CSV table of C-alpha atoms in Angstrom, one decimal:
chain,number,residue,atom,x,y,z
E,18,VAL,CA,-16.1,4.8,7.0
E,19,GLY,CA,-18.7,3.2,4.8
E,20,LEU,CA,-22.0,1.3,5.2
E,21,VAL,CA,-22.4,-1.2,2.3
E,22,ASN,CA,-25.0,-3.7,1.4
E,23,LYS,CA,-24.8,-7.1,-0.3
E,24,SER,CA,-25.3,-5.4,-3.7
E,25,GLY,CA,-22.2,-3.3,-3.3
E,26,GLU,CA,-24.3,-0.1,-2.8
E,27,PHE,CA,-23.0,2.3,-0.1
E,28,LYS,CA,-25.8,3.6,2.1
E,29,GLY,CA,-23.4,6.1,3.6
E,30,ILE,CA,-19.8,7.1,3.4
E,31,VAL,CA,-18.3,9.7,5.7
E,32,LYS,CA,-14.7,11.0,5.4
E,33,LYS,CA,-12.5,13.0,7.7
E,34,ARG,CA,-9.2,14.5,6.6
E,35,TYR,CA,-6.4,14.1,9.0
E,36,GLU,CA,-5.2,17.5,10.1
E,37,PRO,CA,-2.3,17.3,10.1
E,38,PRO,CA,-1.8,14.0,8.2
E,39,TYR,CA,1.4,13.5,10.2
E,40,PHE,CA,4.0,15.4,12.2
E,41,THR,CA,7.5,15.9,11.0
E,42,ASP,CA,10.0,16.9,13.7
E,43,HIS,CA,12.9,16.2,11.4
E,44,LYS,CA,13.3,15.8,7.7
E,45,GLY,CA,12.0,12.5,6.4
E,46,GLU,CA,10.0,11.7,9.5
E,47,ALA,CA,6.2,11.0,9.6
E,48,GLU,CA,4.5,10.4,12.9
E,49,GLN,CA,0.9,10.6,14.2
E,50,ASP,CA,-0.8,10.1,17.6
E,51,PRO,CA,-2.4,6.6,17.4
E,52,ASP,CA,-5.3,7.8,19.6
E,53,TYR,CA,-6.0,10.5,17.1
E,54,TYR,CA,-6.8,7.8,14.5
E,55,TYR,CA,-9.2,6.2,17.1
E,56,ALA,CA,-10.8,9.6,17.8
E,57,CYS,CA,-11.4,10.1,14.0
E,58,ILE,CA,-13.0,6.6,13.8
E,59,VAL,CA,-15.4,7.5,16.6
E,60,ASP,CA,-16.2,10.9,15.0
E,61,VAL,CA,-17.0,9.5,11.5
E,62,ILE,CA,-19.1,6.7,12.8
E,63,LYS,CA,-21.2,9.1,14.8
E,64,ARG,CA,-21.6,11.3,11.7
E,65,LEU,CA,-22.5,8.2,9.7
E,66,LYS,CA,-25.2,7.3,12.1
E,67,LYS,CA,-26.6,10.9,11.9
E,68,GLU,CA,-26.7,10.7,8.1
E,69,SER,CA,-27.6,7.0,7.6
E,70,GLY,CA,-29.1,6.0,11.0
E,71,ALA,CA,-32.1,4.2,9.5
E,72,PHE,CA,-29.8,1.4,8.3
E,73,PHE,CA,-27.9,1.0,11.6
E,74,PRO,CA,-30.2,-1.7,13.1
E,75,ASN,CA,-29.4,-3.9,10.1
E,76,ILE,CA,-25.6,-3.8,10.6
E,77,ILE,CA,-24.4,-7.4,11.0
E,78,GLY,CA,-20.7,-6.9,11.4
E,79,MET,CA,-17.6,-4.7,10.9
E,80,THR,CA,-14.2,-5.0,9.2
E,81,LEU,CA,-11.2,-2.8,9.6
E,82,ASP,CA,-8.5,-2.1,7.0
E,83,THR,CA,-5.6,0.2,7.5
E,84,VAL,CA,-2.3,1.1,6.0
E,85,ARG,CA,0.6,-1.3,6.3
E,86,ASP,CA,3.9,-1.1,8.1
E,87,THR,CA,2.8,1.6,10.5
E,88,SER,CA,4.1,0.6,14.0
E,89,VAL,CA,2.6,1.2,17.4
E,90,ILE,CA,4.7,0.7,20.6
E,91,LEU,CA,2.8,0.2,23.9
E,92,ASP,CA,3.5,-0.4,27.6
E,93,GLU,CA,2.1,-3.2,29.7
E,94,ASN,CA,-1.3,-1.3,30.0
E,95,PHE,CA,-1.6,-0.8,26.3
E,96,LYS,CA,-0.7,2.9,26.5
E,97,PRO,CA,1.2,4.3,23.6
E,98,LEU,CA,4.9,5.1,24.5
E,99,HIS,CA,5.5,7.1,21.3
E,100,ARG,CA,3.7,8.4,18.3
E,101,THR,CA,2.9,6.0,15.5
E,102,ILE,CA,5.7,5.9,12.9
E,103,LEU,CA,4.0,5.7,9.5
E,104,TRP,CA,5.0,3.6,6.5
E,105,LEU,CA,6.3,6.6,4.6
E,106,ASP,CA,8.8,7.6,7.4
E,107,GLN,CA,12.3,7.5,6.0
E,108,ARG,CA,14.4,7.2,9.1
E,109,LEU,CA,16.8,4.3,9.2
E,110,ALA,CA,18.4,2.3,11.9
E,111,SER,CA,22.1,1.6,11.7
E,112,GLY,CA,21.3,-2.1,11.4
E,113,SER,CA,24.0,-3.0,13.9
E,114,LEU,CA,21.6,-4.7,16.2
E,115,ALA,CA,20.2,-7.0,13.5
E,116,HIS,CA,21.4,-10.5,14.1
E,117,ARG,CA,22.7,-12.1,11.0
E,118,PRO,CA,24.4,-15.5,11.5
E,119,LYS,CA,27.5,-15.9,9.3
E,120,LEU,CA,25.8,-18.5,7.2
E,121,HIS,CA,22.9,-16.2,6.4
E,122,SER,CA,25.3,-13.4,5.5
E,123,LEU,CA,27.3,-15.7,3.2
E,124,ILE,CA,24.1,-16.9,1.4
E,125,PHE,CA,22.8,-13.3,1.0
E,126,ASN,CA,26.1,-12.3,-0.5
E,127,LEU,CA,26.2,-15.2,-2.8
E,128,VAL,CA,22.8,-14.5,-4.3
E,129,GLY,CA,23.4,-10.7,-4.4
E,130,MET,CA,20.7,-9.9,-1.8
E,131,MET,CA,22.9,-8.4,0.9
E,132,PRO,CA,22.1,-4.8,0.1
E,133,THR,CA,18.4,-5.7,0.2
E,134,MET,CA,18.6,-7.5,3.6
E,135,ARG,CA,20.7,-4.6,4.9
E,136,LEU,CA,18.1,-2.0,3.9
E,137,ASN,CA,15.3,-4.3,5.3
E,138,ALA,CA,17.1,-4.3,8.7
E,139,ARG,CA,17.7,-0.6,8.6
E,140,LYS,CA,14.0,0.1,7.8
E,141,SER,CA,12.9,-1.9,10.9
E,142,ILE,CA,11.4,0.6,13.3
E,143,CYS,CA,11.8,-1.8,16.2
E,144,LEU,CA,15.6,-1.7,15.7
E,145,TRP,CA,15.4,2.1,15.4
E,146,TYR,CA,13.7,2.2,18.8
E,147,GLN,CA,16.3,-0.1,20.3
E,148,GLU,CA,19.1,2.0,19.0
E,149,ASN,CA,17.7,5.5,19.5
E,150,LEU,CA,15.1,5.3,22.3
E,151,PRO,CA,16.4,2.4,24.5
E,152,ASP,CA,14.5,3.7,27.6
E,153,ILE,CA,11.2,3.5,25.7
E,154,TRP,CA,12.1,0.1,24.4
E,155,LYS,CA,12.7,-1.2,27.9
E,156,LYS,CA,9.1,-0.2,28.8
E,157,THR,CA,7.6,-1.8,25.8
E,158,ARG,CA,5.4,-4.9,26.3
E,159,HIS,CA,3.2,-4.7,23.1
E,160,TYR,CA,4.2,-3.9,19.5
E,161,GLY,CA,2.1,-4.1,16.5
E,162,ASN,CA,0.6,-2.4,13.5
E,163,ILE,CA,-1.9,0.5,13.7
E,164,SER,CA,-4.6,-2.1,12.9
E,165,SER,CA,-3.6,-4.0,16.0
E,166,TYR,CA,-4.0,-1.0,18.3
E,167,LEU,CA,-7.4,0.1,16.7
E,168,THR,CA,-8.7,-3.5,17.1
E,169,TYR,CA,-7.7,-3.3,20.8
E,170,LYS,CA,-9.4,0.1,21.2
E,171,MET,CA,-12.6,-1.2,19.6
E,172,THR,CA,-12.8,-4.6,21.2
E,173,GLY,CA,-10.3,-4.8,24.1
E,174,GLU,CA,-8.6,-7.7,22.4
E,175,TRP,CA,-4.9,-7.6,21.4
E,176,LYS,CA,-5.4,-9.4,18.2
E,177,ASP,CA,-5.0,-8.8,14.5
E,178,SER,CA,-5.2,-10.4,11.0
E,179,PRO,CA,-2.1,-12.0,9.4
E,180,ALA,CA,-3.2,-9.9,6.3
E,181,SER,CA,-2.8,-6.7,8.4
E,182,ILE,CA,0.6,-7.5,10.0
E,183,ILE,CA,2.4,-6.6,6.9
E,184,GLY,CA,5.8,-4.8,7.0
E,185,HIS,CA,8.7,-5.2,9.3
E,186,TYR,CA,7.3,-7.9,11.6
E,187,PRO,CA,8.6,-11.5,12.0
E,188,LEU,CA,5.8,-13.1,9.9
E,189,ASP,CA,5.9,-16.2,7.8
E,190,PHE,CA,3.9,-14.6,4.9
E,191,LYS,CA,3.3,-18.0,3.3
E,192,LYS,CA,1.7,-19.6,6.4
E,193,GLY,CA,0.3,-16.4,8.0
E,194,LYS,CA,2.1,-17.2,11.3
E,195,TYR,CA,4.9,-15.7,13.3
E,196,LEU,CA,8.4,-16.9,12.7
E,197,THR,CA,9.6,-18.7,15.9
E,198,SER,CA,12.8,-20.3,14.7
E,199,HIS,CA,16.1,-18.5,14.0
E,200,ARG,CA,15.3,-17.8,10.4
E,201,ALA,CA,16.8,-14.9,8.6
E,202,LEU,CA,13.9,-12.5,8.7
E,203,LYS,CA,13.1,-13.1,12.4
E,204,ASN,CA,16.7,-12.3,13.2
E,205,LEU,CA,16.4,-9.0,11.4
E,206,TYR,CA,13.5,-7.7,13.4
E,207,ASP,CA,14.3,-8.9,16.9
E,208,ILE,CA,10.8,-8.5,18.4
E,209,PRO,CA,9.8,-10.8,21.2
E,210,ILE,CA,6.8,-12.8,20.0
E,211,SER,CA,5.0,-12.1,23.3
E,212,TYR,CA,4.9,-8.4,22.3
E,213,LEU,CA,3.0,-9.1,19.1
E,214,PRO,CA,-0.8,-9.4,18.8
E,215,GLU,CA,-2.5,-12.8,18.6
E,216,LEU,CA,-3.1,-13.7,14.9
E,217,VAL,CA,-6.7,-14.6,14.0
E,218,PRO,CA,-7.2,-16.1,10.5
E,219,GLN,CA,-9.0,-13.9,7.9
E,220,GLY,CA,-12.8,-14.3,8.1
E,221,GLU,CA,-12.9,-15.3,11.8
E,222,ILE,CA,-14.0,-13.0,14.7
E,223,LEU,CA,-11.3,-10.8,16.2
E,224,GLY,CA,-13.7,-9.7,19.0
E,225,HIS,CA,-16.9,-8.0,19.6
E,226,ILE,CA,-17.1,-4.2,20.1
E,227,SER,CA,-16.8,-3.1,23.6
E,228,ASP,CA,-19.4,-1.2,25.6
E,229,GLU,CA,-17.1,1.8,25.6
E,230,PHE,CA,-16.9,1.8,21.8
E,231,LYS,CA,-20.6,1.1,21.4
E,232,ASN,CA,-21.5,4.0,23.6
E,233,ALA,CA,-19.0,6.4,21.9
E,234,THR,CA,-20.3,5.6,18.4
E,235,GLY,CA,-23.9,4.5,18.7
E,236,LEU,CA,-23.3,1.2,17.0
E,237,PRO,CA,-25.5,-1.9,17.8
E,238,SER,CA,-24.5,-4.0,20.7
E,239,ASN,CA,-22.3,-7.1,20.5
E,240,LEU,CA,-21.2,-6.3,16.9
E,241,PRO,CA,-18.5,-8.7,15.7
E,242,LEU,CA,-15.3,-7.3,14.2
E,243,TYR,CA,-14.1,-9.7,11.6
E,244,SER,CA,-10.4,-10.4,10.7
E,245,CYS,CA,-9.8,-8.7,7.4
E,246,GLY,CA,-6.6,-7.3,5.8
E,247,SER,CA,-4.6,-4.2,4.7
E,248,ASP,CA,-5.8,-1.4,2.5
E,249,LYS,CA,-4.1,-2.7,-0.7
E,250,ALA,CA,-5.5,-6.2,-0.3
E,251,CYS,CA,-9.0,-4.8,0.2
E,252,GLU,CA,-8.5,-2.6,-2.9
E,253,SER,CA,-7.7,-5.8,-4.9
E,254,LEU,CA,-10.9,-7.5,-3.6
E,255,GLY,CA,-12.9,-4.3,-4.2
E,256,VAL,CA,-12.2,-4.3,-7.9
E,257,GLY,CA,-12.8,-8.1,-8.1
E,258,ALA,CA,-9.2,-9.2,-8.8
E,259,LEU,CA,-9.4,-12.7,-7.4
E,260,ASP,CA,-7.7,-14.4,-10.3
E,261,SER,CA,-4.0,-14.1,-11.4
E,262,ARG,CA,-5.3,-13.3,-14.9
E,263,ILE,CA,-6.6,-10.0,-13.5
E,264,ALA,CA,-4.2,-7.4,-12.3
E,265,ALA,CA,-5.3,-4.7,-9.8
E,266,LEU,CA,-3.6,-1.3,-10.2
E,267,SER,CA,-3.8,1.3,-7.5
E,268,TYR,CA,-2.9,4.8,-8.4
E,269,GLY,CA,-2.5,6.4,-4.9
E,270,THR,CA,0.2,8.1,-2.9
E,271,ALA,CA,2.0,4.8,-3.2
E,272,SER,CA,1.1,3.0,-6.4
E,273,THR,CA,0.8,-0.7,-6.6
E,274,VAL,CA,0.2,-3.6,-9.0
E,275,GLU,CA,-1.2,-6.8,-7.5
E,276,VAL,CA,-2.5,-10.2,-8.6
E,277,THR,CA,-4.2,-12.6,-6.3
E,278,THR,CA,-3.3,-16.3,-6.2
E,279,LYS,CA,-4.1,-19.4,-4.3
E,280,LYS,CA,-0.6,-20.8,-4.8
E,281,TYR,CA,2.2,-18.9,-3.0
E,282,TYR,CA,4.7,-17.2,-5.3
E,283,GLU,CA,7.4,-14.6,-4.5
E,284,SER,CA,6.4,-11.1,-5.6
E,285,GLN,CA,10.0,-10.5,-6.6
E,286,PRO,CA,13.1,-12.7,-6.3
E,287,PHE,CA,13.5,-13.4,-2.5
E,288,LEU,CA,10.7,-11.0,-1.6
E,289,PRO,CA,7.4,-12.4,-0.3
E,290,SER,CA,3.8,-12.2,-1.4
E,291,TYR,CA,1.4,-11.1,1.4
E,292,PRO,CA,-1.6,-12.8,2.9
E,293,PHE,CA,-4.9,-11.7,1.2
E,294,CYS,CA,-8.0,-10.4,3.1
E,295,ILE,CA,-9.6,-13.8,2.3
E,296,TYR,CA,-8.1,-16.8,3.9
E,297,GLY,CA,-6.2,-19.2,1.5
E,298,TYR,CA,-5.2,-16.5,-1.0
E,299,HIS,CA,-2.0,-14.5,-1.4
E,300,ASN,CA,-1.3,-11.1,-2.9
E,301,MET,CA,1.7,-10.7,-5.3
E,302,ASP,CA,2.5,-7.1,-4.8
E,303,ILE,CA,4.9,-4.5,-6.3
E,304,GLN,CA,4.8,-1.0,-4.7
E,305,ILE,CA,6.2,2.3,-5.9
E,306,TYR,CA,6.4,4.1,-2.6
E,307,ARG,CA,6.3,7.6,-4.2
E,308,GLY,CA,3.7,6.8,-6.9
E,309,TYR,CA,1.1,9.5,-7.6
E,310,TRP,CA,2.6,11.5,-4.7
E,311,MET,CA,5.0,12.6,-7.5
E,312,ILE,CA,2.2,14.6,-9.2
E,313,ASN,CA,1.6,16.7,-6.0
E,314,TRP,CA,5.4,17.1,-5.6
E,315,PHE,CA,5.8,18.2,-9.2
E,316,LEU,CA,2.9,20.7,-9.2
E,317,GLN,CA,3.9,22.2,-5.9
E,318,TYR,CA,7.7,22.5,-6.2
E,319,PHE,CA,8.2,22.8,-9.9
E,320,CYS,CA,5.0,24.5,-11.1
E,321,HIS,CA,4.5,26.4,-7.9
E,322,PHE,CA,0.8,25.8,-7.6
E,323,ASP,CA,-1.1,26.0,-4.3
E,324,ILE,CA,-2.3,22.4,-4.1
E,325,SER,CA,-3.8,22.9,-0.6
E,326,ASN,CA,-7.0,24.3,-2.2
E,327,ASN,CA,-8.8,21.1,-3.3
E,328,GLU,CA,-11.1,22.8,-5.8
E,329,GLU,CA,-8.2,24.6,-7.5
E,330,PHE,CA,-6.1,21.4,-7.4
E,331,VAL,CA,-8.8,19.5,-9.3
E,332,LYS,CA,-8.9,22.2,-12.0
E,333,ILE,CA,-5.1,22.1,-12.4
E,334,ILE,CA,-5.1,18.3,-12.7
E,335,LYS,CA,-7.9,18.4,-15.3
E,336,GLU,CA,-5.9,21.0,-17.4
E,337,PHE,CA,-2.7,18.9,-17.3
E,338,ASN,CA,-4.7,15.8,-18.3
E,339,LYS,CA,-6.0,17.5,-21.3
E,340,LYS,CA,-2.5,18.8,-22.3
E,341,MET,CA,-1.1,15.3,-21.8
E,342,LEU,CA,-3.2,13.9,-24.6
E,343,THR,CA,-1.7,16.4,-27.1
E,344,ILE,CA,1.7,14.8,-26.5
E,345,PRO,CA,2.6,11.4,-28.2
E,346,PRO,CA,3.3,8.2,-26.3
E,347,GLY,CA,6.8,8.4,-24.7
E,348,SER,CA,6.6,12.2,-24.1
E,349,ASN,CA,8.8,13.0,-27.1
E,350,GLY,CA,11.7,10.9,-25.7
E,351,LEU,CA,11.4,11.9,-22.0
E,352,ILE,CA,11.6,8.8,-19.8
E,353,LEU,CA,11.2,8.8,-16.0
E,354,GLN,CA,12.1,6.1,-13.5
E,355,PRO,CA,10.0,6.7,-10.4
E,356,TYR,CA,12.4,5.6,-7.6
E,357,TRP,CA,12.2,8.8,-5.6
E,358,GLN,CA,12.3,6.4,-2.6
E,359,PRO,CA,14.1,3.1,-3.2
E,360,GLY,CA,12.4,-0.2,-2.6
E,361,LEU,CA,13.7,-3.4,-1.2
E,362,ALA,CA,14.3,-5.0,-4.6
E,363,ARG,CA,16.5,-2.1,-5.7
E,364,PRO,CA,17.8,-0.6,-2.5
E,365,LEU,CA,20.4,1.6,-4.3
E,366,ALA,CA,18.0,3.2,-6.7
E,367,LYS,CA,17.2,6.9,-7.1
E,368,GLY,CA,14.8,8.7,-9.3
E,369,ALA,CA,16.0,9.5,-12.8
E,370,VAL,CA,14.7,11.4,-15.9
E,371,ILE,CA,16.5,11.1,-19.2
E,372,GLY,CA,15.9,12.5,-22.7
E,373,PHE,CA,15.4,16.2,-22.0
E,374,THR,CA,15.5,18.6,-24.9
E,375,ASP,CA,14.6,22.3,-25.2
E,376,THR,CA,11.2,21.4,-26.6
E,377,HIS,CA,10.0,19.7,-23.5
E,378,THR,CA,7.4,21.5,-21.3
E,379,SER,CA,5.8,21.0,-17.9
E,380,ALA,CA,3.1,19.0,-19.7
E,381,HIS,CA,5.8,16.6,-21.1
E,382,PHE,CA,7.1,16.1,-17.5
E,383,TYR,CA,3.6,15.5,-16.2
E,384,ARG,CA,3.0,12.8,-18.8
E,385,ALA,CA,6.5,11.3,-18.2
E,386,ILE,CA,5.4,10.9,-14.5
E,387,ILE,CA,2.2,9.1,-15.5
E,388,GLU,CA,4.2,6.9,-17.9
E,389,GLY,CA,7.1,6.3,-15.6
E,390,VAL,CA,4.8,4.9,-12.8
E,391,GLY,CA,3.1,2.8,-15.5
E,392,TYR,CA,6.4,1.4,-16.7
E,393,ALA,CA,7.5,0.4,-13.2
E,394,LEU,CA,4.2,-1.3,-12.5
E,395,ARG,CA,4.2,-3.1,-15.9
E,396,GLU,CA,7.7,-4.4,-15.1
E,397,GLY,CA,6.3,-5.9,-11.9
E,398,MET,CA,3.3,-7.3,-13.6
E,399,GLU,CA,5.5,-9.0,-16.2
E,400,TYR,CA,7.4,-10.7,-13.4
E,401,PHE,CA,4.1,-12.0,-12.0
E,402,GLN,CA,3.3,-13.4,-15.4
E,403,HIS,CA,6.6,-15.2,-15.5
E,404,LYS,CA,6.1,-16.8,-12.1
E,405,ASN,CA,2.4,-17.7,-12.7
E,406,GLY,CA,3.1,-19.1,-16.2
E,407,HIS,CA,0.3,-17.2,-18.0
E,408,ARG,CA,-0.5,-13.7,-19.1
E,409,VAL,CA,-2.6,-11.1,-17.4
E,410,GLU,CA,-5.7,-10.5,-19.6
E,411,GLU,CA,-7.4,-7.6,-17.8
E,412,ILE,CA,-6.6,-4.7,-15.5
E,413,MET,CA,-8.9,-3.3,-12.8
E,414,ILE,CA,-7.9,0.2,-11.6
E,415,SER,CA,-8.5,2.2,-8.5
E,416,GLY,CA,-7.1,5.0,-6.4
E,417,GLY,CA,-7.1,8.8,-7.0
E,418,GLY,CA,-5.4,8.6,-10.4
E,419,SER,CA,-8.1,6.3,-11.7
E,420,GLN,CA,-10.7,9.0,-11.6
E,421,SER,CA,-9.1,10.5,-14.7
E,422,ASP,CA,-10.3,9.1,-18.1
E,423,GLU,CA,-7.1,10.3,-19.7
E,424,ILE,CA,-4.9,8.5,-17.2
E,425,CYS,CA,-6.9,5.3,-17.6
E,426,GLN,CA,-6.5,5.5,-21.4
E,427,VAL,CA,-2.8,6.1,-21.2
E,428,THR,CA,-2.6,3.1,-18.8
E,429,SER,CA,-4.5,0.9,-21.3
E,430,ASP,CA,-2.3,1.9,-24.1
E,431,LEU,CA,0.9,1.4,-22.1
E,432,PHE,CA,-0.1,-2.1,-20.9
E,433,GLY,CA,-1.9,-3.1,-24.1
E,434,LEU,CA,-4.8,-4.4,-22.1
E,435,PRO,CA,-8.4,-3.4,-21.3
E,436,VAL,CA,-8.6,-1.2,-18.1
E,437,SER,CA,-11.8,-1.1,-16.1
E,438,ARG,CA,-13.1,1.0,-13.2
E,439,VAL,CA,-15.9,-0.2,-10.9
E,440,GLN,CA,-18.9,1.5,-9.4
E,441,THR,CA,-17.0,3.4,-6.7
E,442,PHE,CA,-13.6,4.9,-6.2
E,443,GLU,CA,-13.7,3.7,-2.6
E,444,THR,CA,-12.6,0.2,-3.5
E,445,SER,CA,-10.7,-0.4,-0.3
E,446,LEU,CA,-14.0,0.2,1.6
E,447,LEU,CA,-15.8,-2.0,-0.8
E,448,GLY,CA,-13.3,-4.8,-0.5
E,449,ALA,CA,-13.5,-4.7,3.3
E,450,GLY,CA,-17.3,-4.9,3.0
E,451,ILE,CA,-17.0,-8.0,0.7
E,452,ALA,CA,-14.6,-9.6,3.2
E,453,GLY,CA,-17.1,-8.9,6.0
E,454,PHE,CA,-20.1,-10.5,4.2
E,455,LEU,CA,-18.0,-13.5,3.4
E,456,ALA,CA,-17.0,-13.8,7.1
E,457,ALA,CA,-20.6,-13.5,8.1
E,458,LYS,CA,-21.4,-16.4,5.7
E,459,GLU,CA,-23.7,-14.3,3.6
E,460,PHE,CA,-22.2,-15.6,0.4
E,461,ALA,CA,-21.2,-19.2,-0.5
E,462,SER,CA,-17.9,-18.2,-2.2
E,463,PRO,CA,-15.7,-15.2,-3.0
E,464,GLU,CA,-16.7,-15.5,-6.6
E,465,GLU,CA,-20.4,-15.2,-5.7
E,466,ALA,CA,-19.7,-12.2,-3.5
E,467,ILE,CA,-17.7,-10.4,-6.2
E,468,LYS,CA,-20.5,-11.1,-8.8
E,469,ALA,CA,-23.1,-9.5,-6.4
E,470,MET,CA,-21.0,-6.6,-5.2
E,471,VAL,CA,-18.5,-5.5,-7.8
E,472,HIS,CA,-19.9,-3.9,-11.0
E,473,LYS,CA,-17.8,-2.4,-13.8
E,474,SER,CA,-18.6,1.2,-14.6
E,475,LYS,CA,-16.3,1.9,-17.6
E,476,THR,CA,-13.8,0.1,-19.7
E,477,PHE,CA,-10.9,1.6,-21.7
E,478,THR,CA,-9.5,-0.4,-24.6
E,479,PRO,CA,-5.9,0.1,-25.9
E,480,ASN,CA,-4.9,1.9,-29.0
E,481,MET,CA,-2.5,-0.8,-30.4
E,482,GLU,CA,-0.5,1.6,-32.5
E,483,ASP,CA,0.3,3.6,-29.3
E,484,HIS,CA,1.0,0.3,-27.5
E,485,LYS,CA,3.6,-0.6,-30.1
E,486,ALA,CA,5.3,2.7,-29.5
E,487,TYR,CA,5.2,2.1,-25.7
E,488,ASN,CA,6.7,-1.4,-26.2
E,489,LYS,CA,9.8,0.1,-28.0
E,490,ILE,CA,10.3,2.7,-25.2
E,491,PHE,CA,9.7,0.1,-22.5
E,492,TYR,CA,12.1,-2.6,-23.7
E,493,ARG,CA,14.7,-0.4,-25.4
E,494,GLY,CA,14.8,2.4,-22.9
E,495,TYR,CA,13.1,2.0,-19.6
E,496,LYS,CA,14.1,-1.5,-18.8
E,497,LYS,CA,17.8,-0.7,-19.5
E,498,MET,CA,17.9,2.4,-17.3
E,499,TYR,CA,18.4,0.8,-13.9
E,500,SER,CA,21.3,-1.5,-15.0
E,501,LYS,CA,23.0,1.3,-16.8
E,502,LEU,CA,22.6,3.8,-13.9
E,503,SER,CA,23.0,1.4,-10.9
E,504,ARG,CA,26.8,2.0,-10.5
E,505,ILE,CA,26.2,5.8,-10.6
E,506,TYR,CA,23.4,5.4,-8.0
E,507,LYS,CA,25.8,3.5,-5.8
E,508,ASP,CA,28.6,6.0,-6.2
E,509,ILE,CA,26.5,9.2,-5.6
E,510,ARG,CA,25.2,7.7,-2.3
């Protein structure tokens, strides 16, 4: 939780690590008690008041941004019927309950999108509930994202932002409204519209904080909670990426590339852009589900480091980043494709590493991970450029990986573009703050708000010789990998 002013200065930031981050009863599952998230919010706000209480009388509003595609299932009294199933949960429904009219199935087959639509249906948690926990589904009267539930807990209102209801929900992403006709996506999710939260356009008031929430946290009375958006949308706003000539890279557990547009474009063929945290804008978004998570995975399971010790983990990362710069672009022929968890655009994909020789070390593999995530995001960005009709001129970077100067420089070289950080690594908090000030009419325009609140701290410029090397590897190697390996991926499934 952060307390930010109109100059983009944080007057307090308090963090609480989720312990545990999620429960795993079976392999591939990730669940958490939704009331635990609420308890954490109350705790950190109370701590923020203790540390920054002098500023509390001046608070004019709140915004909330959360992870996407993290479903909450509630009874008629808004009581949770099951733990929240997180976005990184890998369980799949059979898809047998997904309604697909014959005409839709024919069209999907004709355009080669049937595997994508089939995976989309199987990843729908509402269908998983209907297939596996039918007794719980019968008791369900409310279904939404974790943002919907936290809004209810803070205000008593079952409402949410269209820019937060992102994932497997029957939303018309272009219009920011629920699908009510028998369109293909609505048929995949099969959620009664009456179960879903009322949508409130970005920048309008979702509700005012309840007396219960005020008393629990010590916040001022009658504080408005403004409709905002998801974590990734707020990250883009927090780095000032409001123009499609600026790309926002996020190097987190899931890594993304986004550009913001006023005109609606598909992010990938037949896959939507998402509503932005400011009304009237859209986010073109490509996500690598297992992005910088791969670094933790590599260090823990291949290098056998204890990454639970944060201080030791930071030392290990710094050492690998130094070693990485002693290795030339392309990791001496080692190329990694980071599909450790397949996405909707390539539902059959698996992770792949090619080019091993006996000269490769753990540092080569580390650099190959950094480069592989970069290649995948660059591929997405080039599709954005194709759709928008012009080139990206600048990259703004955030997320844990962005704290490394070495990683930022490799990114600049790989993309061949200047890469900049802003004054804080907490760009999602900053973006949510900008959205809040805009909602409160404290700025005349998003551009004015960004100019006042977003400040570049460091810029990395590309080494063009290294960029030429990356271009050869990207076009002659990386971009050919999926097409060459796709039949093998399909067979080994």
